[in-house]
Coordinates of C-alpha atoms in Angstrom, one line a residue:
Chain A
M1 CA 0.0 0.0 0.0
I2 CA 1.2 3.5 -0.8
S3 CA 0.2 6.1 1.8
L4 CA 0.4 9.8 1.4
K5 CA 0.3 11.8 4.6
N6 CA -0.3 15.5 4.4
V7 CA 1.8 15.8 1.2
I8 CA 2.8 19.3 0.2
V9 CA 4.4 20.1 -3.2
K10 CA 5.6 23.6 -4.1
K11 CA 6.5 24.9 -7.5
G12 CA 8.1 28.3 -7.9
G13 CA 7.2 29.3 -4.3
Q14 CA 3.6 28.4 -4.8
Q15 CA 1.9 25.4 -3.1
I16 CA 0.4 23.3 -5.8
V17 CA -0.5 20.4 -3.6
R18 CA -1.7 21.5 -0.2
G19 CA -1.8 18.6 2.2
A20 CA -3.0 15.6 0.3
S21 CA -3.6 12.4 2.3
F22 CA -4.8 9.2 0.7
K23 CA -3.9 5.5 0.0
I24 CA -3.3 3.5 -3.1
K25 CA -4.0 -0.1 -2.5
P26 CA -2.6 -3.2 -4.3
G27 CA -5.2 -5.1 -6.4
R28 CA -7.4 -2.0 -6.7
I29 CA -7.8 0.8 -9.1
T30 CA -7.6 4.3 -7.7
V31 CA -8.9 7.1 -10.0
L32 CA -8.0 10.8 -9.5
L33 CA -10.5 13.3 -10.9
G34 CA -10.2 17.0 -11.0
R35 CA -10.2 20.1 -13.2
N36 CA -7.2 21.3 -15.1
G37 CA -4.8 23.0 -12.7
A38 CA -6.2 21.2 -9.7
G39 CA -2.7 19.7 -9.0
K40 CA -3.4 16.2 -10.3
S41 CA -0.3 15.8 -12.4
T42 CA 1.8 17.4 -9.6
V43 CA 0.6 14.7 -7.1
F44 CA 1.2 12.1 -9.8
E45 CA 4.8 13.3 -10.3
A46 CA 5.4 13.3 -6.5
I47 CA 4.3 9.7 -6.1
T48 CA 6.1 8.5 -9.2
G49 CA 9.3 10.1 -8.0
S50 CA 9.9 12.7 -10.7
N51 CA 9.1 15.6 -8.4
K52 CA 10.3 16.2 -4.8
I53 CA 7.8 16.9 -2.1
S54 CA 8.2 19.9 0.2
G55 CA 6.3 18.5 3.2
G56 CA 4.5 15.5 4.5
Q57 CA 5.4 11.9 3.8
I58 CA 4.9 9.2 1.2
L59 CA 5.3 5.6 2.4
W60 CA 5.6 2.6 0.1
D61 CA 4.5 -0.4 2.0
G62 CA 5.6 1.4 5.1
E63 CA 9.0 2.5 3.7
P64 CA 9.6 6.2 3.4
M65 CA 9.9 7.0 -0.3
N66 CA 13.1 9.1 0.0
R67 CA 14.9 6.0 1.1
L68 CA 14.2 4.2 -2.1
S69 CA 16.7 4.5 -4.9
S70 CA 15.5 5.2 -8.4
H71 CA 16.4 1.6 -9.2
A72 CA 14.4 0.2 -6.2
L73 CA 11.5 2.4 -7.2
A74 CA 11.6 1.1 -10.8
Q75 CA 11.1 -2.4 -9.4
R76 CA 8.0 -1.4 -7.6
R77 CA 6.2 0.7 -10.1
A78 CA 5.8 1.3 -13.8
V79 CA 4.6 4.5 -15.3
I80 CA 2.7 5.3 -18.6
S81 CA 3.2 9.0 -19.1
Q82 CA 1.0 11.3 -21.2
S83 CA 3.1 11.3 -24.3
V84 CA 6.4 10.1 -25.5
S85 CA 8.2 11.7 -28.4
L86 CA 10.9 9.6 -30.1
H87 CA 13.3 11.2 -32.5
F88 CA 15.1 8.0 -33.5
P89 CA 13.7 5.0 -35.3
L90 CA 13.4 2.3 -32.6
R91 CA 11.5 -0.9 -33.2
V92 CA 8.5 -1.8 -31.1
K93 CA 10.2 -4.7 -29.5
E94 CA 13.2 -2.6 -28.6
V95 CA 11.0 -0.1 -26.8
V96 CA 9.0 -2.8 -25.0
E97 CA 12.2 -4.6 -24.0
M98 CA 13.4 -1.5 -22.1
G99 CA 11.0 -2.7 -19.4
C100 CA 13.7 -5.3 -18.6
Y101 CA 16.3 -2.6 -17.7
A102 CA 14.9 -2.3 -14.2
A103 CA 15.4 -6.1 -13.4
E104 CA 18.0 -7.0 -10.8
Q105 CA 19.6 -9.6 -13.0
A106 CA 19.6 -9.7 -16.7
L107 CA 17.0 -12.2 -18.0
S108 CA 18.1 -15.0 -20.3
T109 CA 17.4 -14.4 -23.9
Q110 CA 14.8 -17.2 -24.0
K111 CA 12.9 -15.8 -20.9
K112 CA 13.1 -12.3 -22.3
E113 CA 11.6 -13.3 -25.7
A114 CA 8.8 -15.2 -24.0
L115 CA 8.0 -12.2 -21.8
L116 CA 8.1 -9.8 -24.7
D117 CA 5.8 -12.0 -26.8
Y118 CA 3.4 -12.4 -23.9
A119 CA 3.2 -8.6 -23.2
L120 CA 2.9 -7.9 -27.0
S121 CA 0.1 -10.4 -27.4
K122 CA -1.8 -9.1 -24.4
T123 CA -1.7 -5.7 -26.0
A124 CA -2.5 -7.0 -29.5
L125 CA 0.8 -5.8 -31.0
L126 CA 2.5 -9.1 -31.7
D127 CA 2.3 -8.7 -35.4
K128 CA 3.9 -5.2 -35.2
K129 CA 6.9 -6.1 -33.1
E130 CA 9.4 -5.5 -35.8
Q131 CA 7.9 -2.2 -37.0
T132 CA 9.4 1.1 -35.9
Y133 CA 7.5 2.7 -33.0
Q134 CA 6.8 5.9 -35.0
T135 CA 4.8 4.0 -37.6
L136 CA 2.3 2.9 -35.0
S137 CA -1.0 4.8 -34.5
G138 CA -1.6 6.8 -31.3
G139 CA -3.6 4.0 -29.8
E140 CA -1.0 1.4 -30.7
Q141 CA 1.8 3.6 -29.2
K142 CA -0.1 3.8 -25.9
R143 CA -0.5 0.0 -25.9
A144 CA 3.2 -0.4 -26.7
M145 CA 3.9 1.7 -23.6
L146 CA 1.6 -0.5 -21.6
A147 CA 3.4 -3.6 -22.9
K148 CA 6.7 -2.0 -21.8
C149 CA 5.2 -1.5 -18.3
M150 CA 4.0 -5.1 -18.2
V151 CA 7.5 -6.3 -19.0
Q152 CA 8.9 -4.0 -16.3
L153 CA 6.5 -5.2 -13.7
H154 CA 6.9 -8.8 -14.6
A155 CA 10.7 -8.7 -14.8
T156 CA 11.0 -7.2 -11.4
R157 CA 8.2 -9.1 -9.6
R158 CA 9.0 -10.3 -6.1
A159 CA 6.7 -12.3 -3.8
D160 CA 7.3 -10.0 -0.9
K161 CA 6.7 -6.6 -2.6
H162 CA 3.6 -5.0 -4.0
Q163 CA 3.7 -3.4 -7.4
Y164 CA 1.9 -0.4 -8.8
L165 CA 1.1 1.0 -12.2
F166 CA 0.7 4.8 -12.8
M167 CA -1.1 6.4 -15.7
D168 CA -1.7 10.0 -16.5
E169 CA -4.6 10.3 -18.9
P170 CA -4.1 7.0 -20.6
S171 CA -7.3 7.4 -22.6
A172 CA -6.5 10.8 -24.1
H173 CA -6.5 10.8 -27.9
L174 CA -7.9 7.2 -28.1
D175 CA -11.1 6.3 -29.8
I176 CA -13.7 4.6 -27.7
T177 CA -12.8 1.0 -28.8
Q178 CA -9.1 1.7 -28.0
Q179 CA -10.0 3.1 -24.6
Y180 CA -11.9 0.0 -23.6
K181 CA -9.1 -2.3 -24.9
L182 CA -6.6 -0.5 -22.9
L183 CA -8.7 -0.5 -19.7
E184 CA -9.4 -4.2 -20.2
T185 CA -5.7 -5.0 -20.2
I186 CA -5.3 -2.9 -17.1
Q187 CA -8.2 -4.7 -15.3
F188 CA -6.5 -7.9 -16.2
L189 CA -3.3 -6.8 -14.5
V190 CA -5.2 -5.7 -11.4
R191 CA -7.2 -8.9 -11.0
R192 CA -4.5 -11.4 -12.1
W193 CA -1.3 -9.8 -10.9
Q194 CA -2.7 -7.9 -7.9
I195 CA -1.1 -4.7 -9.2
G196 CA -2.3 -1.5 -7.6
V197 CA -3.3 1.1 -10.3
F198 CA -3.3 4.8 -9.9
V199 CA -4.8 6.7 -12.8
I200 CA -5.8 10.3 -13.7
L201 CA -8.9 10.4 -15.9
H202 CA -11.1 13.2 -17.3
D203 CA -14.0 11.0 -18.4
I204 CA -16.2 10.7 -15.3
N205 CA -18.2 7.8 -16.5
L206 CA -15.1 5.9 -17.5
A207 CA -13.9 6.6 -13.9
A208 CA -17.2 5.4 -12.5
Q209 CA -16.9 2.1 -14.4
L210 CA -13.3 1.5 -13.7
A211 CA -12.5 2.7 -10.2
D212 CA -12.5 0.8 -6.9
D213 CA -11.6 4.1 -5.2
I214 CA -12.2 7.6 -6.3
L215 CA -10.3 10.8 -5.3
L216 CA -11.7 14.2 -6.1
M217 CA -9.2 17.0 -6.2
R218 CA -9.7 20.7 -6.2
S219 CA -7.1 23.6 -5.7
G220 CA -4.4 21.2 -4.5
Q221 CA -6.5 19.4 -2.0
I222 CA -8.3 16.0 -2.0
I223 CA -11.8 17.1 -1.1
H224 CA -13.6 13.7 -1.3
Q225 CA -12.5 10.1 -1.4
G226 CA -14.1 6.7 -1.3
S227 CA -16.1 4.3 -3.4
P228 CA -17.6 5.5 -6.7
V229 CA -21.1 5.3 -5.3
D230 CA -20.2 7.4 -2.3
V231 CA -18.1 10.0 -4.0
L232 CA -19.7 10.5 -7.4
T233 CA -22.7 12.5 -6.2
A234 CA -24.1 15.5 -7.9
S235 CA -23.1 17.9 -5.2
N236 CA -19.5 16.5 -4.9
L237 CA -19.1 16.7 -8.6
R238 CA -20.3 20.3 -8.7
E239 CA -17.9 21.2 -5.9
A240 CA -14.9 19.5 -7.6
L241 CA -15.5 20.0 -11.3
D242 CA -18.0 23.0 -11.4
I243 CA -20.5 21.0 -13.4
Q244 CA -24.2 20.5 -13.0
C245 CA -25.1 16.9 -13.4
M246 CA -27.6 14.2 -12.7
V247 CA -26.4 10.8 -11.3
Q248 CA -28.4 7.8 -12.2
Q249 CA -27.8 4.1 -11.8
H250 CA -26.1 2.5 -14.8
P251 CA -28.8 0.3 -16.5
V252 CA -26.3 -2.5 -17.1
L253 CA -23.4 -2.2 -14.8
G254 CA -25.3 -0.9 -11.8
G255 CA -22.7 1.7 -10.7
P256 CA -23.3 5.4 -10.9
H257 CA -23.9 6.9 -14.3
I258 CA -23.4 10.6 -14.7
I259 CA -25.2 12.8 -17.1
S260 CA -23.4 16.1 -17.0
L261 CA -25.0 19.4 -18.1
P262 CA -23.0 22.5 -19.1
E263 CA -23.3 25.6 -16.9
T264 CA -24.4 27.9 -19.7
T265 CA -28.0 28.6 -20.3
V266 CA -27.8 28.1 -24.0
F267 CA -27.3 24.4 -23.6
N268 CA -28.9 23.7 -20.3
P269 CA -32.7 24.1 -20.0
L270 CA -32.5 23.1 -16.3
N271 CA -30.4 26.1 -15.5
N272 CA -32.8 28.9 -14.7
R273 CA -30.3 31.3 -13.1
A274 CA -30.2 33.5 -16.2
Chain B
M1 CA 37.3 -5.5 -41.8
L2 CA 39.1 -3.2 -39.4
L3 CA 42.0 -5.6 -39.4
L4 CA 42.0 -5.8 -43.2
A5 CA 41.9 -2.0 -43.4
M6 CA 44.7 -1.7 -40.9
I7 CA 46.9 -4.3 -42.7
A8 CA 46.2 -2.6 -46.1
A9 CA 47.2 0.7 -44.6
L10 CA 50.5 -0.7 -43.6
F11 CA 51.4 -1.4 -47.3
L12 CA 50.1 1.9 -48.7
G13 CA 51.7 5.2 -48.5
A14 CA 54.0 7.6 -50.2
Y15 CA 56.5 4.8 -50.3
Q16 CA 54.7 1.7 -51.6
L17 CA 55.8 -1.6 -50.2
N18 CA 54.7 -5.1 -51.4
P19 CA 53.5 -7.7 -48.9
R20 CA 56.9 -9.5 -48.9
E21 CA 58.7 -6.4 -48.0
V22 CA 56.3 -5.7 -45.2
M23 CA 56.6 -9.2 -43.8
N24 CA 60.4 -9.0 -44.1
A25 CA 60.4 -5.7 -42.3
I26 CA 58.4 -7.0 -39.4
I27 CA 60.3 -10.3 -39.0
D28 CA 63.8 -9.2 -40.0
T29 CA 65.5 -7.0 -37.4
N30 CA 68.0 -5.9 -39.9
A31 CA 65.6 -4.6 -42.5
G32 CA 66.6 -1.0 -42.0
T33 CA 64.5 1.8 -43.4
N34 CA 61.5 -0.4 -44.2
R35 CA 61.4 -1.7 -40.7
F36 CA 61.6 1.8 -39.3
L37 CA 58.9 3.0 -41.7
I38 CA 56.5 0.2 -40.8
L39 CA 57.1 -0.2 -37.1
Q40 CA 57.9 3.3 -36.0
I41 CA 55.9 5.5 -38.4
R42 CA 53.0 3.6 -40.0
A43 CA 52.0 1.2 -37.2
P44 CA 51.5 3.8 -34.4
R45 CA 49.8 6.2 -36.9
I46 CA 47.3 3.5 -38.0
L47 CA 46.6 2.5 -34.5
L48 CA 46.1 6.1 -33.4
A49 CA 43.8 6.7 -36.4
A50 CA 41.7 3.7 -35.4
L51 CA 41.5 4.8 -31.8
T52 CA 40.6 8.4 -32.7
G53 CA 38.0 7.2 -35.2
A54 CA 36.5 4.8 -32.6
G55 CA 36.5 7.4 -29.9
L56 CA 34.9 10.1 -32.1
A57 CA 32.2 7.9 -33.5
V58 CA 31.2 6.4 -30.1
S59 CA 31.1 9.7 -28.3
G60 CA 29.2 11.2 -31.2
A61 CA 26.6 8.5 -31.0
A62 CA 26.3 8.9 -27.2
I63 CA 25.9 12.7 -27.5
Q64 CA 23.1 12.3 -30.1
G65 CA 21.3 9.9 -27.8
L66 CA 21.8 12.1 -24.8
F67 CA 20.5 15.2 -26.6
R68 CA 17.8 13.1 -28.3
N69 CA 18.7 14.9 -31.4
P70 CA 20.0 13.3 -34.6
L71 CA 21.9 16.5 -35.6
A72 CA 23.8 16.8 -32.3
D73 CA 27.5 16.2 -32.2
Q74 CA 30.5 16.9 -29.9
T75 CA 30.8 20.5 -31.0
L76 CA 27.5 21.2 -29.1
I77 CA 29.1 20.8 -25.7
G78 CA 31.7 23.3 -26.5
V79 CA 34.7 21.0 -26.4
T80 CA 35.8 21.7 -30.0
S81 CA 35.6 25.4 -30.0
G82 CA 37.3 25.5 -26.5
A83 CA 40.1 23.3 -27.8
M84 CA 40.5 25.5 -30.9
L85 CA 40.6 28.7 -28.8
F86 CA 43.3 27.3 -26.5
A87 CA 45.3 25.8 -29.4
V88 CA 45.3 29.2 -31.1
L89 CA 46.3 30.9 -27.9
S90 CA 49.1 28.4 -27.5
I91 CA 50.3 28.9 -31.1
V92 CA 50.1 32.7 -31.0
L93 CA 51.6 33.2 -27.5
A94 CA 54.2 30.5 -28.1
G95 CA 55.7 32.7 -30.7
S96 CA 56.4 35.4 -28.1
L97 CA 56.6 33.7 -24.7
L98 CA 57.8 30.2 -25.5
S99 CA 60.1 30.9 -28.3
W100 CA 63.2 29.8 -26.4
F101 CA 61.7 26.3 -26.0
S102 CA 62.2 23.6 -28.5
V103 CA 59.8 22.7 -31.3
F104 CA 58.9 19.6 -29.5
F105 CA 57.8 21.5 -26.5
R106 CA 55.8 23.9 -28.6
Q107 CA 54.0 20.9 -30.2
A108 CA 53.3 19.4 -26.8
S109 CA 52.0 22.7 -25.4
I110 CA 49.5 23.0 -28.3
A111 CA 48.2 19.5 -27.4
I112 CA 48.0 20.2 -23.6
F113 CA 46.4 23.6 -24.1
A114 CA 43.9 22.2 -26.6
F115 CA 43.0 19.4 -24.2
L116 CA 42.6 21.6 -21.2
G117 CA 40.7 24.2 -23.2
G118 CA 38.2 21.6 -24.4
L119 CA 37.6 20.3 -20.9
A120 CA 37.3 23.8 -19.4
T121 CA 34.8 24.9 -22.0
T122 CA 32.7 21.8 -21.6
F123 CA 32.8 22.3 -17.8
L124 CA 31.6 25.9 -18.2
V125 CA 28.8 24.9 -20.6
Y126 CA 27.7 22.1 -18.2
R127 CA 27.8 24.4 -15.1
L128 CA 25.8 27.1 -16.9
S129 CA 23.0 24.7 -17.7
S130 CA 22.8 23.0 -14.4
K131 CA 20.5 24.1 -11.6
Q132 CA 20.0 22.3 -8.3
G133 CA 21.6 19.2 -9.6
R134 CA 19.5 19.0 -12.7
T135 CA 20.8 19.8 -16.2
E136 CA 18.5 21.1 -18.8
V137 CA 19.5 19.7 -22.1
T138 CA 17.9 22.5 -24.1
T139 CA 19.7 25.1 -22.0
M140 CA 22.9 23.2 -22.5
L141 CA 22.5 23.2 -26.2
L142 CA 21.9 27.0 -26.3
A143 CA 24.8 27.6 -23.8
G144 CA 27.0 25.4 -26.0
I145 CA 26.2 27.5 -29.0
A146 CA 26.7 30.8 -27.2
I147 CA 30.0 29.7 -25.6
S148 CA 31.2 28.2 -28.9
A149 CA 30.4 31.4 -30.8
F150 CA 32.3 33.4 -28.1
A151 CA 35.3 31.1 -28.2
A152 CA 35.3 31.3 -32.0
A153 CA 35.3 35.1 -31.8
V154 CA 38.2 35.3 -29.3
S155 CA 40.0 32.8 -31.6
G156 CA 39.3 35.2 -34.4
V157 CA 40.9 38.1 -32.5
F158 CA 44.1 36.0 -31.9
I159 CA 44.1 34.8 -35.5
Y160 CA 43.9 38.5 -36.6
I161 CA 46.9 39.5 -34.6
S162 CA 49.0 36.4 -35.5
D163 CA 51.8 36.6 -38.0
D164 CA 52.0 34.6 -41.3
Q165 CA 53.8 31.6 -39.8
Q166 CA 51.4 31.3 -36.9
L167 CA 48.4 31.7 -39.2
R168 CA 49.7 28.8 -41.3
D169 CA 50.2 26.7 -38.1
I170 CA 46.7 27.4 -36.9
T171 CA 45.2 26.6 -40.3
F172 CA 47.0 23.3 -40.6
W173 CA 46.3 22.4 -37.0
S174 CA 42.6 23.1 -37.4
L175 CA 42.4 20.9 -40.5
G176 CA 43.6 17.9 -38.6
S177 CA 46.4 15.5 -39.3
M178 CA 47.7 12.2 -38.0
S179 CA 51.2 12.9 -39.2
G180 CA 52.7 13.5 -35.8
A181 CA 51.8 10.0 -34.5
N182 CA 54.4 8.0 -32.7
W183 CA 54.5 5.3 -30.1
G184 CA 54.9 7.6 -27.2
Q185 CA 51.8 9.5 -28.2
F186 CA 49.9 6.3 -28.7
M187 CA 50.9 4.9 -25.3
L188 CA 49.8 8.1 -23.7
V189 CA 46.4 8.3 -25.5
A190 CA 45.4 4.7 -25.9
P191 CA 44.5 4.0 -22.2
I192 CA 42.4 7.2 -21.9
I193 CA 40.4 6.6 -25.1
L194 CA 40.0 2.9 -24.5
F195 CA 38.9 3.5 -21.0
C196 CA 36.4 6.1 -22.0
I197 CA 35.0 4.0 -24.8
L198 CA 34.5 1.0 -22.5
V199 CA 32.7 3.1 -19.9
L200 CA 30.5 4.6 -22.6
L201 CA 29.6 1.1 -23.8
R202 CA 28.3 0.4 -20.3
Y203 CA 25.8 3.2 -20.7
S204 CA 24.2 1.7 -23.8
T205 CA 21.0 0.6 -22.1
A206 CA 20.7 3.9 -20.3
L207 CA 21.1 5.8 -23.6
N208 CA 18.4 3.6 -25.1
A209 CA 16.0 4.6 -22.3
I210 CA 16.9 8.3 -22.5
L211 CA 15.7 8.2 -26.2
L212 CA 12.2 7.9 -24.8
G213 CA 12.7 11.0 -22.7
E214 CA 14.5 11.7 -19.4
K215 CA 11.4 11.2 -17.3
E216 CA 10.7 7.8 -19.0
A217 CA 14.3 6.8 -18.4
S218 CA 14.0 7.6 -14.7
Y219 CA 10.8 5.6 -14.5
L220 CA 12.9 2.6 -15.7
G221 CA 15.3 3.1 -12.8
I222 CA 18.0 5.0 -14.8
Q223 CA 19.9 7.7 -12.8
V224 CA 19.5 10.2 -15.6
E225 CA 21.6 13.0 -14.1
R226 CA 24.5 10.7 -13.4
V227 CA 24.4 9.3 -16.9
K228 CA 24.3 12.8 -18.3
S229 CA 27.3 14.1 -16.4
Q230 CA 29.3 11.0 -17.1
V231 CA 28.6 10.9 -20.8
I232 CA 29.5 14.5 -21.1
L233 CA 32.7 14.1 -19.2
L234 CA 33.7 11.0 -21.1
T235 CA 32.9 12.7 -24.4
A236 CA 34.9 15.8 -23.5
L237 CA 37.8 13.6 -22.5
I238 CA 37.8 11.6 -25.7
V239 CA 37.3 14.6 -28.0
G240 CA 39.8 16.7 -26.0
V241 CA 42.5 14.0 -26.4
C242 CA 41.7 13.4 -30.1
I243 CA 41.8 17.1 -30.9
A244 CA 45.0 17.5 -28.9
M245 CA 46.7 14.7 -30.8
S246 CA 45.4 15.3 -34.3
G247 CA 43.6 18.6 -34.6
I248 CA 39.9 18.9 -35.6
I249 CA 38.6 16.0 -37.5
G250 CA 35.0 16.7 -38.4
F251 CA 32.0 14.5 -39.4
V252 CA 33.2 11.2 -37.9
G253 CA 31.0 11.6 -34.9
L254 CA 28.0 12.6 -37.0
I255 CA 28.0 10.3 -40.0
I256 CA 29.2 7.0 -38.6
P257 CA 26.3 6.7 -36.1
H258 CA 23.8 7.7 -38.7
F259 CA 25.2 5.3 -41.3
L260 CA 25.0 2.5 -38.7
R261 CA 21.5 3.4 -37.7
L262 CA 20.3 2.9 -41.3
I263 CA 22.0 -0.5 -41.4
Q264 CA 21.3 -2.0 -38.0
G265 CA 18.8 0.3 -36.3
T266 CA 19.0 2.5 -33.3
D267 CA 19.5 0.0 -30.4
Y268 CA 22.5 1.5 -28.6
R269 CA 23.7 -1.8 -27.3
L270 CA 24.7 -2.6 -30.9
L271 CA 25.2 0.9 -32.1
L272 CA 28.0 1.9 -29.7
K273 CA 30.0 -1.3 -30.4
N274 CA 29.6 -0.9 -34.1
A275 CA 30.3 2.8 -34.0
A276 CA 33.7 1.9 -32.4
L277 CA 34.5 -0.4 -35.2
G278 CA 33.0 1.7 -37.9
G279 CA 34.7 4.9 -36.8
A280 CA 38.0 3.1 -36.6
I281 CA 37.7 1.7 -40.1
F282 CA 36.5 5.0 -41.5
L283 CA 39.5 7.0 -40.0
V284 CA 42.1 4.4 -41.0
V285 CA 40.8 4.4 -44.5
A286 CA 40.6 8.2 -44.5
D287 CA 44.1 8.6 -43.1
T288 CA 45.5 6.1 -45.7
L289 CA 43.9 8.1 -48.4
A290 CA 45.2 11.3 -47.0
R291 CA 48.7 10.0 -47.1
T292 CA 48.5 8.5 -50.6
I293 CA 46.3 10.7 -52.8
V294 CA 48.8 13.6 -53.2
A295 CA 51.9 11.6 -52.2
P296 CA 54.6 12.4 -51.4
A297 CA 52.7 15.4 -49.9
E298 CA 49.9 14.8 -47.5
L299 CA 46.3 16.1 -47.3
P300 CA 45.0 17.2 -43.9
I301 CA 42.7 14.4 -42.7
G302 CA 40.0 16.9 -41.6
I303 CA 39.6 18.1 -45.2
L304 CA 39.2 14.5 -46.3
T305 CA 36.6 13.4 -43.7
S306 CA 34.5 16.5 -44.5
L307 CA 35.0 16.2 -48.2
V308 CA 33.8 12.6 -48.2
G309 CA 31.5 12.9 -45.2
A310 CA 29.4 15.9 -46.2
P311 CA 28.1 14.5 -49.6
F312 CA 27.7 11.1 -48.0
F313 CA 25.6 12.6 -45.3
L314 CA 23.5 14.4 -47.8
W315 CA 23.0 11.2 -49.7
L316 CA 21.9 9.4 -46.6
L317 CA 19.5 12.2 -45.8
L318 CA 17.9 12.1 -49.3
R319 CA 17.8 8.3 -49.4
S320 CA 16.1 8.1 -46.0
K321 CA 13.7 10.8 -47.1
S322 CA 12.7 8.9 -50.2
Q323 CA 12.1 5.8 -48.2
K324 CA 10.1 7.7 -45.6
L325 CA 12.4 6.7 -42.8
V326 CA 13.0 9.0 -39.9
I327 CA 16.6 9.8 -39.2

């Protein structure tokens, strides 16, 4: 379990994250929702280790994060970032293989090949493994990054340590089919490998369907946290995202289903403030 | 292939030898001039060319990876212009201050000055672009350009006040030549360059990861800042030593890695090893040509590498464009 205790992150003298406390549990999906500029990516960077915290504490399974080396950290978590730009022609399999770099000992060629093929087939990229990364579509590039993370997590797996996967906006620029494919693979990792997932999303309904735990963030603070049913209420969403919405029960999945309405009168007949 | 090129280079030169003469010269201790020519002049020169080529190509490839820019080369970190400035200083000031020293000492002082100048400039560029233990690669690139321009301007001032003989010395030095090679030089330089190449080879996976971005690399457990400072230091060492020994030899660090990328792909684990071999072959061949084309005179090797390198690079560029490959 990763616990954040009263975490403060400053950037240029300004407090971007102002005392965030929450937990990321293994085998569960934690979704962070919030408006642009709420501090989501800053929290994300603090937990993944690319940004230093100015106050509070982050514990990884009880160990303070500042005691973990970047190598030790790479054995406990993998990260899919928003975008990767590559200026040199690398083949898909070469990119995915980089996941192995975090391993304690070099894997045998045979084991490595088997692992690569497994990750590539799980992400439906097996037939593209010899292609250059740049020739892939946006959705395929995201899946290749996921395959790289799968390789990283698997190559560094240990019975006594929990592992986590972090994603900032994984569904951005993906069509709806690609979004579901990506999330399916992630759910597989959570259920089968007991990976803890921390993900920033903008689509509230996607969050409602995917999340075990939801965090709502506003102005650098976590203002609500808990299960989707408890957190995703009309009043909470208005507070966190400044939207007017109706929350219904999803006709098939049973969880909350959010129908959001824009604030402007032009689009919203329910809004009679004008 | 490197071996073949090196053996061929032993035979060729202003004074042509046939294979039997070469064998004789190596085996027979009384072979006189031939033996001296082969063992004391050509052999160290060929080995030095191979080392220089390998060092320049490997460090060029590493710098391109570090800056994540296919157009980057060693000049970007300021080492070349710094070495040039200090070499010019040494040549111009040597005329007045060191005139009572021997020619040998003057030669050595150019080498030492060039080496120190290269390192000092790189250090300055690196410090300028570091803040709180982090080095911004874009800042470094811009700082490198600014410092290089400044160093070039100061060099210009000294070139302006230099006399004809000094001007000639500067020009020839800056065009590069292997002609000064001897065993002493080789023994001095070989351990440094070999050590640097070997350490750079250890960073091949880190350089692969950095291609995806510094953040991505750190997610994979790479200590990006450490890799950056080490690669820059090693590159400055290699290039500083190479320039000190043989002047400025352009294009090796740029075209050899690109040429190899087109053949074998970008994977640095292969690229760096092959760059060492490819660079060595390229420079041995270039140096042999430099000695033979206008024999008994000699072309500066820097002219030759650029003369061959630039059109070749253009050809690569056009070819990859037509095949819709990304360089």
